[in-house]
The first five atom37 places (N, CA, C, CB, O) and aatype in JSON, in Angstrom:
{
  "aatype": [20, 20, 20, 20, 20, 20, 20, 20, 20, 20, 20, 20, 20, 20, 20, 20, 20, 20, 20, 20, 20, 20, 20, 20, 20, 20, 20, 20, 20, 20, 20, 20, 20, 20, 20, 20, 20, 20, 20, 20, 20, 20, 20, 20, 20, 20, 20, 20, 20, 20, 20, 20, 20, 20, 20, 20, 20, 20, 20, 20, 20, 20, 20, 20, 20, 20, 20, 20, 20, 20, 20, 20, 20, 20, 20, 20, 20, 20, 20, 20, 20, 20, 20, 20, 20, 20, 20, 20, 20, 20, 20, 20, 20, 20, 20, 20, 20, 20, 20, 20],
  "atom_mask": [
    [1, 1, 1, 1, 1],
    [1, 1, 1, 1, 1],
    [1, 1, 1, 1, 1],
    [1, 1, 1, 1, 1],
    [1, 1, 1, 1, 1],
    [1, 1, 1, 1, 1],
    [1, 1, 1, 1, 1],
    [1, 1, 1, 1, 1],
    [1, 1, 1, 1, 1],
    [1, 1, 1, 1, 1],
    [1, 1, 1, 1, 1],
    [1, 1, 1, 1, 1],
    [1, 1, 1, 1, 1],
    [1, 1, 1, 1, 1],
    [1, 1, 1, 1, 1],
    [1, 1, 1, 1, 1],
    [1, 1, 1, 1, 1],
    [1, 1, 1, 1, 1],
    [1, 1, 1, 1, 1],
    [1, 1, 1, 1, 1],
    [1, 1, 1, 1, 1],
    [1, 1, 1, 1, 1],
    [1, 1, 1, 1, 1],
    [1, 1, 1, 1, 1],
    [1, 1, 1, 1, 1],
    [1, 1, 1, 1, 1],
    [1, 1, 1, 1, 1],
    [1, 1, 1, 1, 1],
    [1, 1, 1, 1, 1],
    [1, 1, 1, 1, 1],
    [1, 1, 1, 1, 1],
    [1, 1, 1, 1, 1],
    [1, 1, 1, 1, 1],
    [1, 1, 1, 1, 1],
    [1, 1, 1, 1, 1],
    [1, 1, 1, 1, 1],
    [1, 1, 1, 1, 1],
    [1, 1, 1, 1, 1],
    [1, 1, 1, 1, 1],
    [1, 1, 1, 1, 1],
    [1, 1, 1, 1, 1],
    [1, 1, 1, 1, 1],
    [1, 1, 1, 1, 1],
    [1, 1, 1, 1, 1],
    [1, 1, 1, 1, 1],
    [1, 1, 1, 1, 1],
    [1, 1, 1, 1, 1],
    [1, 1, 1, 1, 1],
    [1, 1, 1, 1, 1],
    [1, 1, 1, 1, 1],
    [1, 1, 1, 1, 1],
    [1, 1, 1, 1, 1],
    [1, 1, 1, 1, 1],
    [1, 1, 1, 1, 1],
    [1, 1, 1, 1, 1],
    [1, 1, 1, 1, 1],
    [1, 1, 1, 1, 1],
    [1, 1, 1, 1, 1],
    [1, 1, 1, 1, 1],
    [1, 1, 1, 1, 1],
    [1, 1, 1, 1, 1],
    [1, 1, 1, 1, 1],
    [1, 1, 1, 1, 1],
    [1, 1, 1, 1, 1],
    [1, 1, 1, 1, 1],
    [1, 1, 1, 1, 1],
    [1, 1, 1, 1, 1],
    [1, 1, 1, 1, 1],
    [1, 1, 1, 1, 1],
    [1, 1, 1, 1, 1],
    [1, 1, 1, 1, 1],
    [1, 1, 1, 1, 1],
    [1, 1, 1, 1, 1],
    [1, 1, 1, 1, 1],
    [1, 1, 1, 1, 1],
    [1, 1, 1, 1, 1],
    [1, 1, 1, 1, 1],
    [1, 1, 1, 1, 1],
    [1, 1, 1, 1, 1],
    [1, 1, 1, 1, 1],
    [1, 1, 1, 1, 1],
    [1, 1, 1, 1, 1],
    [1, 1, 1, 1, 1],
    [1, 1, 1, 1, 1],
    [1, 1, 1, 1, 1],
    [1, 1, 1, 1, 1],
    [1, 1, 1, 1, 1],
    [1, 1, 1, 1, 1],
    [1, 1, 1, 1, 1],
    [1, 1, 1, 1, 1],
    [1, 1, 1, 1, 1],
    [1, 1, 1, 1, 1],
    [1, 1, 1, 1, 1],
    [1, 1, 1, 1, 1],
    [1, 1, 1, 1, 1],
    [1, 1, 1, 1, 1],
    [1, 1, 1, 1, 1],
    [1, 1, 1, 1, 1],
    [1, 1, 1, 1, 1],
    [1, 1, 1, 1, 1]
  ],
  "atom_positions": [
    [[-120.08, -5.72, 180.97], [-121.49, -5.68, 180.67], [-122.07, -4.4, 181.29], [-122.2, -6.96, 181.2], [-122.14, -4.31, 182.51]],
    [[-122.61, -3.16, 180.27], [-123.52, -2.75, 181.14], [-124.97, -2.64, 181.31], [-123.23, -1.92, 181.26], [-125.66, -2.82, 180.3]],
    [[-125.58, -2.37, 182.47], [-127.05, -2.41, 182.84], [-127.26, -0.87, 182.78], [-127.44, -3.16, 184.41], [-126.57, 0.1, 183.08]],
    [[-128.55, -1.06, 182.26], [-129.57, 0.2, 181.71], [-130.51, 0.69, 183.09], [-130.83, -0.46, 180.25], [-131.64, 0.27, 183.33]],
    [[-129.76, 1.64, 183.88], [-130.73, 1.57, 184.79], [-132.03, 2.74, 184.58], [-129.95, 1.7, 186.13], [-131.78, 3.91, 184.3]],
    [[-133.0, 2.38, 184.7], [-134.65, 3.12, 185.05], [-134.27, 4.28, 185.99], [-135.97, 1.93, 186.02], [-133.68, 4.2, 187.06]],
    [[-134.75, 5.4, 185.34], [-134.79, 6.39, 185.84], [-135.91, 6.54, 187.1], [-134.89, 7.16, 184.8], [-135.58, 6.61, 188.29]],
    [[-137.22, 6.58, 186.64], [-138.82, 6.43, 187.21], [-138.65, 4.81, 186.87], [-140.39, 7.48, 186.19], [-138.22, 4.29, 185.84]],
    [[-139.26, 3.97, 188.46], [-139.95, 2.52, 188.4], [-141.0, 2.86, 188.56], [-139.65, 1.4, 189.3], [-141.68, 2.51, 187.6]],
    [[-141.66, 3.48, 189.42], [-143.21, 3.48, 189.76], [-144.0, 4.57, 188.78], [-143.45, 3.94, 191.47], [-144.59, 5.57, 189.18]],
    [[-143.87, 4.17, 187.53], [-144.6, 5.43, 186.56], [-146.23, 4.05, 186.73], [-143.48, 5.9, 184.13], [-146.27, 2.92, 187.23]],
    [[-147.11, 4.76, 186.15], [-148.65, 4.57, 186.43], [-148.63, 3.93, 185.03], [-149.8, 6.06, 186.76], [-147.81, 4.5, 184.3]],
    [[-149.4, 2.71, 184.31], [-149.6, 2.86, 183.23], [-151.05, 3.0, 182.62], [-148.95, 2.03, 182.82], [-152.12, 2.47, 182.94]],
    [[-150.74, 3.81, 181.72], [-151.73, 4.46, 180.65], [-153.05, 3.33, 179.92], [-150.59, 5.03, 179.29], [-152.76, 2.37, 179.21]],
    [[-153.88, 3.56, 180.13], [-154.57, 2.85, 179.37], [-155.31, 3.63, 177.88], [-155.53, 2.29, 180.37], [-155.64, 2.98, 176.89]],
    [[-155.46, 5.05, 178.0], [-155.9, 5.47, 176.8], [-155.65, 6.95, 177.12], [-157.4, 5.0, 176.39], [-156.0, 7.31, 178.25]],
    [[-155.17, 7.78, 176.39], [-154.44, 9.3, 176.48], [-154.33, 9.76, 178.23], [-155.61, 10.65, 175.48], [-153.26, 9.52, 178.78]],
    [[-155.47, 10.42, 179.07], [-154.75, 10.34, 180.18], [-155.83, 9.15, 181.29], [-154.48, 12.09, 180.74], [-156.01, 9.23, 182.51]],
    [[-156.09, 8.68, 180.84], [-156.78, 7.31, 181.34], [-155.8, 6.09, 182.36], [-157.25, 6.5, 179.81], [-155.56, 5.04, 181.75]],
    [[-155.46, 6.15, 183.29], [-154.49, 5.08, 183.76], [-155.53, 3.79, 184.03], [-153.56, 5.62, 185.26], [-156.72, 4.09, 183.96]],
    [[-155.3, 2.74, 184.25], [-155.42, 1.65, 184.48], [-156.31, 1.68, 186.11], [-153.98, 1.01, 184.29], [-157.5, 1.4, 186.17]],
    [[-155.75, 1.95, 186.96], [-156.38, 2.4, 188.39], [-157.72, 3.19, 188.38], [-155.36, 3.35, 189.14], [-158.73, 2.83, 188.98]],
    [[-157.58, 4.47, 187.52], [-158.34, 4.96, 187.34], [-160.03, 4.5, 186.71], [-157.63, 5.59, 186.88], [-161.14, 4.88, 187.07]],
    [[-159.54, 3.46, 185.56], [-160.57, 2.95, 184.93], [-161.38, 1.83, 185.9], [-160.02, 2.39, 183.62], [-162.6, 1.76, 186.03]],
    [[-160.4, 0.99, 186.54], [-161.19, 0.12, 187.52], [-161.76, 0.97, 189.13], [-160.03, -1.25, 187.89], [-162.61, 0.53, 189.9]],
    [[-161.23, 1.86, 189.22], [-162.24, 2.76, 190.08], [-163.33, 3.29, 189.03], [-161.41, 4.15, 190.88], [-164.36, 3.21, 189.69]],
    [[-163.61, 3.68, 188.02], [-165.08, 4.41, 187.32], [-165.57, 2.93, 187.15], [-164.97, 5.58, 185.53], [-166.79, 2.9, 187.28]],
    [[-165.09, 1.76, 186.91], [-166.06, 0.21, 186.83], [-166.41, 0.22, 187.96], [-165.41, -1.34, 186.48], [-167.58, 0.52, 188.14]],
    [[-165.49, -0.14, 189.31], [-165.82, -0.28, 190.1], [-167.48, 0.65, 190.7], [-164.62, -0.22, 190.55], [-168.46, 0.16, 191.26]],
    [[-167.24, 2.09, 190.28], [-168.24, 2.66, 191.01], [-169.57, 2.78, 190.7], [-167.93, 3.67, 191.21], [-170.56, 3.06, 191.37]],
    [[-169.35, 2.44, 189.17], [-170.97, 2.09, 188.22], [-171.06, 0.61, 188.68], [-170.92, 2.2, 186.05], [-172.24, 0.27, 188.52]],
    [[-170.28, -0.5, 189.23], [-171.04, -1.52, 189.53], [-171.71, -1.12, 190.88], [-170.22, -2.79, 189.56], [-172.93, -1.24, 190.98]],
    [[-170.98, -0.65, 191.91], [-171.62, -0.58, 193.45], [-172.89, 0.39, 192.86], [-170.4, 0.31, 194.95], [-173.98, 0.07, 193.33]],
    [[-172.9, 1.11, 192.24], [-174.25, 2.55, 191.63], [-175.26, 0.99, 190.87], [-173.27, 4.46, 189.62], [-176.41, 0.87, 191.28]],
    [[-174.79, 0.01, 189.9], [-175.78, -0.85, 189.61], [-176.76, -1.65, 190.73], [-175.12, -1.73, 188.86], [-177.94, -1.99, 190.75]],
    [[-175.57, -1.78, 191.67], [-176.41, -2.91, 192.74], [-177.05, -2.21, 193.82], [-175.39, -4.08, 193.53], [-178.05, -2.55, 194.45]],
    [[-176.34, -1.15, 193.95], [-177.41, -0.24, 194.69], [-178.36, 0.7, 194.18], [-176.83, 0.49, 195.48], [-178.75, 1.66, 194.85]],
    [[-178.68, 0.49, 193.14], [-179.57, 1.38, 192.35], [-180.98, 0.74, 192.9], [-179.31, 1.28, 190.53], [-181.94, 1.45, 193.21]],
    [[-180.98, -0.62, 192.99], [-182.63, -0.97, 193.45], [-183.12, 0.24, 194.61], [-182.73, -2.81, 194.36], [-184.22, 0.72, 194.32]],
    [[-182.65, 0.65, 195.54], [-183.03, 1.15, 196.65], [-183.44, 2.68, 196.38], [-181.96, 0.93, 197.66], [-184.0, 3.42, 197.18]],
    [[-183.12, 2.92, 195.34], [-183.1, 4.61, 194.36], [-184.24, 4.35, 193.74], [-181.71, 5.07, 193.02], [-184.5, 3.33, 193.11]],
    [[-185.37, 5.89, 194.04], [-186.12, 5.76, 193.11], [-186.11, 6.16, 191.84], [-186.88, 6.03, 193.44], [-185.39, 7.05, 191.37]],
    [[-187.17, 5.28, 191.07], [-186.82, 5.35, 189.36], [-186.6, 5.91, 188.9], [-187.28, 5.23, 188.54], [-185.85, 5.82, 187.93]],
    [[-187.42, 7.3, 189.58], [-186.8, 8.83, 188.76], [-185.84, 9.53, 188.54], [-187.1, 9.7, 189.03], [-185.36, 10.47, 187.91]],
    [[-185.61, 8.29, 189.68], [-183.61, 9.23, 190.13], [-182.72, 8.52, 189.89], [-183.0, 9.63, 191.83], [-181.8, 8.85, 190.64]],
    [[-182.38, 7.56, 189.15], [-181.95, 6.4, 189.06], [-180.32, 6.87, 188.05], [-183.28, 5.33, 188.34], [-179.14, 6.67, 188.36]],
    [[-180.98, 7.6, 186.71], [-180.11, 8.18, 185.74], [-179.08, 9.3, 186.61], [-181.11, 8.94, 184.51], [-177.87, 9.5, 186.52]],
    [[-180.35, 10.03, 187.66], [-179.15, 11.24, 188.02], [-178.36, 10.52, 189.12], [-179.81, 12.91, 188.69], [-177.41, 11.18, 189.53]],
    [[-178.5, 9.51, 189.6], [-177.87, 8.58, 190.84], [-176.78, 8.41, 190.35], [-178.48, 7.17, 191.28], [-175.74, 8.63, 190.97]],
    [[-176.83, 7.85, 188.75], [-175.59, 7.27, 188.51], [-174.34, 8.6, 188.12], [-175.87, 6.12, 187.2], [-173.14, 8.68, 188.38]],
    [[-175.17, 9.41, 187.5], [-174.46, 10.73, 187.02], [-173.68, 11.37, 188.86], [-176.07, 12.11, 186.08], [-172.58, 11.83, 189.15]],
    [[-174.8, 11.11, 189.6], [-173.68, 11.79, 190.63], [-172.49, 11.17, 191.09], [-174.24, 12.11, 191.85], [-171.43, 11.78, 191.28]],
    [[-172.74, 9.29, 191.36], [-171.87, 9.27, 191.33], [-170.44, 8.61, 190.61], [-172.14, 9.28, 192.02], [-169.43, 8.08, 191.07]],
    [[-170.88, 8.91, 189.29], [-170.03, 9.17, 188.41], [-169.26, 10.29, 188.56], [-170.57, 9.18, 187.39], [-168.04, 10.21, 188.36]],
    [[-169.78, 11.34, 188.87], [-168.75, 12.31, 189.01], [-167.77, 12.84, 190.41], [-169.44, 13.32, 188.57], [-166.69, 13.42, 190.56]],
    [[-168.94, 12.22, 191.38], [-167.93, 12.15, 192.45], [-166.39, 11.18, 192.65], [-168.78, 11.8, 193.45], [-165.44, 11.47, 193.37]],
    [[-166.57, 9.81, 191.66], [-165.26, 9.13, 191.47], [-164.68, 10.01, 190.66], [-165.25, 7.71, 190.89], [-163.56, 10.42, 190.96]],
    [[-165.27, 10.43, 189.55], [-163.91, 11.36, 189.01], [-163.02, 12.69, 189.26], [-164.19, 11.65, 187.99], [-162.11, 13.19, 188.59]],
    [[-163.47, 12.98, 190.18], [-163.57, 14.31, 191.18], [-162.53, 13.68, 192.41], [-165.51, 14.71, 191.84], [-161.51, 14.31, 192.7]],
    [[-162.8, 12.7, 192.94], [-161.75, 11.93, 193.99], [-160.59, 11.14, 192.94], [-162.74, 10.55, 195.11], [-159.45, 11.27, 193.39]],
    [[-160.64, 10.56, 191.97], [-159.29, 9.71, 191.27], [-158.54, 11.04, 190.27], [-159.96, 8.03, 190.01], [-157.61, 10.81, 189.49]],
    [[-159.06, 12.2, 190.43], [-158.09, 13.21, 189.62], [-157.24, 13.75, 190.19], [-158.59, 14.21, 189.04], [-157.6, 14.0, 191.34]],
    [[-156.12, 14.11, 189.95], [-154.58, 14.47, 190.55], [-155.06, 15.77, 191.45], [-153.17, 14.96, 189.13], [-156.02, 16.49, 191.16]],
    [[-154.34, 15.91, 192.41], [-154.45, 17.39, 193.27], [-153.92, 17.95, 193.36], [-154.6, 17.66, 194.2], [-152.87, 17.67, 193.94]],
    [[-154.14, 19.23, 192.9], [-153.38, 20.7, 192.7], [-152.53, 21.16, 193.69], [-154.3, 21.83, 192.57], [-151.54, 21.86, 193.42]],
    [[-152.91, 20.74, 195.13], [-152.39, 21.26, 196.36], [-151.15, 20.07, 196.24], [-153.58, 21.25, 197.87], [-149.99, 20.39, 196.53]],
    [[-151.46, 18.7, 195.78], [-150.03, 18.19, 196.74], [-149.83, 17.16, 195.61], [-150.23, 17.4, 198.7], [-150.49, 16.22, 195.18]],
    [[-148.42, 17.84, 195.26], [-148.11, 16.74, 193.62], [-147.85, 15.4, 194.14], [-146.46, 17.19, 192.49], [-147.18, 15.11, 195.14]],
    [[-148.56, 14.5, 193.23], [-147.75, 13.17, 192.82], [-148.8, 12.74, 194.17], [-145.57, 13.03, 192.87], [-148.63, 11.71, 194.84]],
    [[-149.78, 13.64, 194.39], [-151.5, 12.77, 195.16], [-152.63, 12.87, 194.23], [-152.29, 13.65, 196.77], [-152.76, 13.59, 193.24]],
    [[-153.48, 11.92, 194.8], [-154.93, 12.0, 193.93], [-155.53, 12.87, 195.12], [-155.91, 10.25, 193.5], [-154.87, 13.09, 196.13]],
    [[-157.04, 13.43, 194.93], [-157.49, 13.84, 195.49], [-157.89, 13.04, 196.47], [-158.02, 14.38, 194.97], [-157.52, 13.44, 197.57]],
    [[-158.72, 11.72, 196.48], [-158.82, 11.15, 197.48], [-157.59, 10.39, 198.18], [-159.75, 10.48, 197.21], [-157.81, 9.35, 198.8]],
    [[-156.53, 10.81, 198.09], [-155.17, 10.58, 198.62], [-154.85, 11.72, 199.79], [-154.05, 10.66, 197.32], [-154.16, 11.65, 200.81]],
    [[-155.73, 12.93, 199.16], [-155.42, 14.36, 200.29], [-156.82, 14.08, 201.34], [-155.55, 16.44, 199.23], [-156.6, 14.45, 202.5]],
    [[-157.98, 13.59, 201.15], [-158.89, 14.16, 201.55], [-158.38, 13.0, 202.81], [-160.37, 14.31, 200.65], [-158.32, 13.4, 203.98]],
    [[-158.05, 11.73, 202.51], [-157.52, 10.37, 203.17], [-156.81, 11.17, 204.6], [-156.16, 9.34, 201.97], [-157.13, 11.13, 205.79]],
    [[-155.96, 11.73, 204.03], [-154.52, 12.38, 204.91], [-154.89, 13.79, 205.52], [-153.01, 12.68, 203.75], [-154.14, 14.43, 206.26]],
    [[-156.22, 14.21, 205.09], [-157.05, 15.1, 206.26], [-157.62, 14.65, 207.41], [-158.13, 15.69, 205.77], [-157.48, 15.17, 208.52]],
    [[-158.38, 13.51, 207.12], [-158.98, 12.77, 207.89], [-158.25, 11.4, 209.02], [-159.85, 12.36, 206.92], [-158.65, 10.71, 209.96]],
    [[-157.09, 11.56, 208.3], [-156.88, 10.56, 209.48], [-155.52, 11.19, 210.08], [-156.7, 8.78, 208.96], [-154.81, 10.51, 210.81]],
    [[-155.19, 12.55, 209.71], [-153.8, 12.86, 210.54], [-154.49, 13.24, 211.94], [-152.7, 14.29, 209.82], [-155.69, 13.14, 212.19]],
    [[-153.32, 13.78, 212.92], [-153.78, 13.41, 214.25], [-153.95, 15.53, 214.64], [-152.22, 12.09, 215.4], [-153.23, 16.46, 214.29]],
    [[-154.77, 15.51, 215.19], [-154.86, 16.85, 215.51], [-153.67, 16.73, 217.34], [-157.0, 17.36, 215.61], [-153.09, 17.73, 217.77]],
    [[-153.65, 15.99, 217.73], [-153.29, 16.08, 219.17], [-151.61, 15.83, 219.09], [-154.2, 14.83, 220.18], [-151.0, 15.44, 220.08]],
    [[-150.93, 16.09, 217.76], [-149.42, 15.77, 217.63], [-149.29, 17.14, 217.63], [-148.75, 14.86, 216.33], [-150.22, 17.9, 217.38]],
    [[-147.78, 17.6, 217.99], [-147.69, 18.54, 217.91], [-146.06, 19.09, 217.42], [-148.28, 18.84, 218.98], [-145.16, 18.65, 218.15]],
    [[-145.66, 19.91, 216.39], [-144.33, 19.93, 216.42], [-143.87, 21.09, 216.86], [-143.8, 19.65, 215.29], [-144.57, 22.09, 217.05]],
    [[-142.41, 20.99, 217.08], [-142.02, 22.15, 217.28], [-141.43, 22.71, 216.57], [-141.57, 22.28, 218.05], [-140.71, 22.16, 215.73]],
    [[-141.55, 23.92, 216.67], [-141.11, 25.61, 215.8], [-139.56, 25.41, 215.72], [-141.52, 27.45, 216.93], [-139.38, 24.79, 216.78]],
    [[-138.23, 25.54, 215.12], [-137.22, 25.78, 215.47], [-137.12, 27.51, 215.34], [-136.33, 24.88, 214.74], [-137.47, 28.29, 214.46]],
    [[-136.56, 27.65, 216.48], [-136.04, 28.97, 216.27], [-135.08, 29.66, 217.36], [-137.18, 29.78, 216.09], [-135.31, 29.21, 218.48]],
    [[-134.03, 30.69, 217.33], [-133.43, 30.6, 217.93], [-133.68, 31.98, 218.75], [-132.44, 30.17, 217.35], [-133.92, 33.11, 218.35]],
    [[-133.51, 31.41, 220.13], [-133.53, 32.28, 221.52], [-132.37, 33.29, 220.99], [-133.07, 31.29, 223.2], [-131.48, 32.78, 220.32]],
    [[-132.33, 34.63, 221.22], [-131.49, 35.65, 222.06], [-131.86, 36.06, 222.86], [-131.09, 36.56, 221.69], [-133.04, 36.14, 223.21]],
    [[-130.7, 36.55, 223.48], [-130.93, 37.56, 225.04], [-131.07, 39.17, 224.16], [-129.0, 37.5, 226.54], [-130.6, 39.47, 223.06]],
    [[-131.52, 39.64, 224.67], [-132.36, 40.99, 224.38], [-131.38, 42.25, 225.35], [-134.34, 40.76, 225.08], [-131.78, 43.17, 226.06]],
    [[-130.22, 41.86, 225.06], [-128.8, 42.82, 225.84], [-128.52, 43.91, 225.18], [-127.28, 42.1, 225.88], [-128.26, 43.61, 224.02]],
    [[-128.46, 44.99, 225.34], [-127.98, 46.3, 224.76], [-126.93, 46.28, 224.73], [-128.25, 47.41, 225.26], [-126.5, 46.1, 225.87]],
    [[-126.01, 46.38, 223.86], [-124.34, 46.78, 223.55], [-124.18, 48.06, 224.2], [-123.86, 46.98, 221.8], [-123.1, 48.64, 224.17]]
  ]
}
C-alpha cells in the first residue's frame, strides 16, 4: 500500500482570490469592535472612524516584506516583546598578531 504524503500541512485556506479565512474574521472582527465603539465617536467622525480603522487591520493582517511567511502584526508582535537585555555572542576567531 502506498501513502500520499503532503508536501505543505499548514497552507492557509483561501476564502476568495487572496482573501484567507483569518484574514476575513479579523476585517469582521474589527468593524464589529469599530460598531460598538462607535457610540463614543462623534457623528461626524463616525464614517472616517470606521475607514481608519479599516485600514489599520488591513495594514497589520498583510504579509511582511521584511520577514517571509509573517504578517505584519506578527513582526510588530516580535518587536515589542523581544528582550533588549539578552545578549549574543559574535563568533569569531582570536589570532595572535606574531610576525613570521
Amino acid at each position: 500500500m502506498i501513502f500520499i504524503i503532503p508536501k505543505e500541512i499548514a497552507s492557509e485556506n483561501k476564502l476568495w482570490k487572496s482573501i484567507y479565512i483569518k484574514d476575513f474574521v479579523a476585517i469582521i472582527g474589527t468593524l464589529f469592535f469599530a460598531w460598538i465603539t462607535s457610540a463614543s465617536i462623534y457623528k461626524g467622525l463616525v464614517l472616517f472612524y470606521y475607514i481608519f480603522l479599516l485600514s489599520i487591520c488591513i495594514i497589520l493582517i498583510s504579509k511582511s516584506t521584511k520577514n517571509p511567511n509573517k504578517r505584519v502584526w506578527q513582526s510588530v508582535a516580535i518587536l515589542f516583546m523581544r528582550s533588549n537585555r539578552t545578549y549574543h555572542s559574535v563568533n569569531f576567531e582570536v589570532r595572535d598578531n606574531v610576525q613570521e
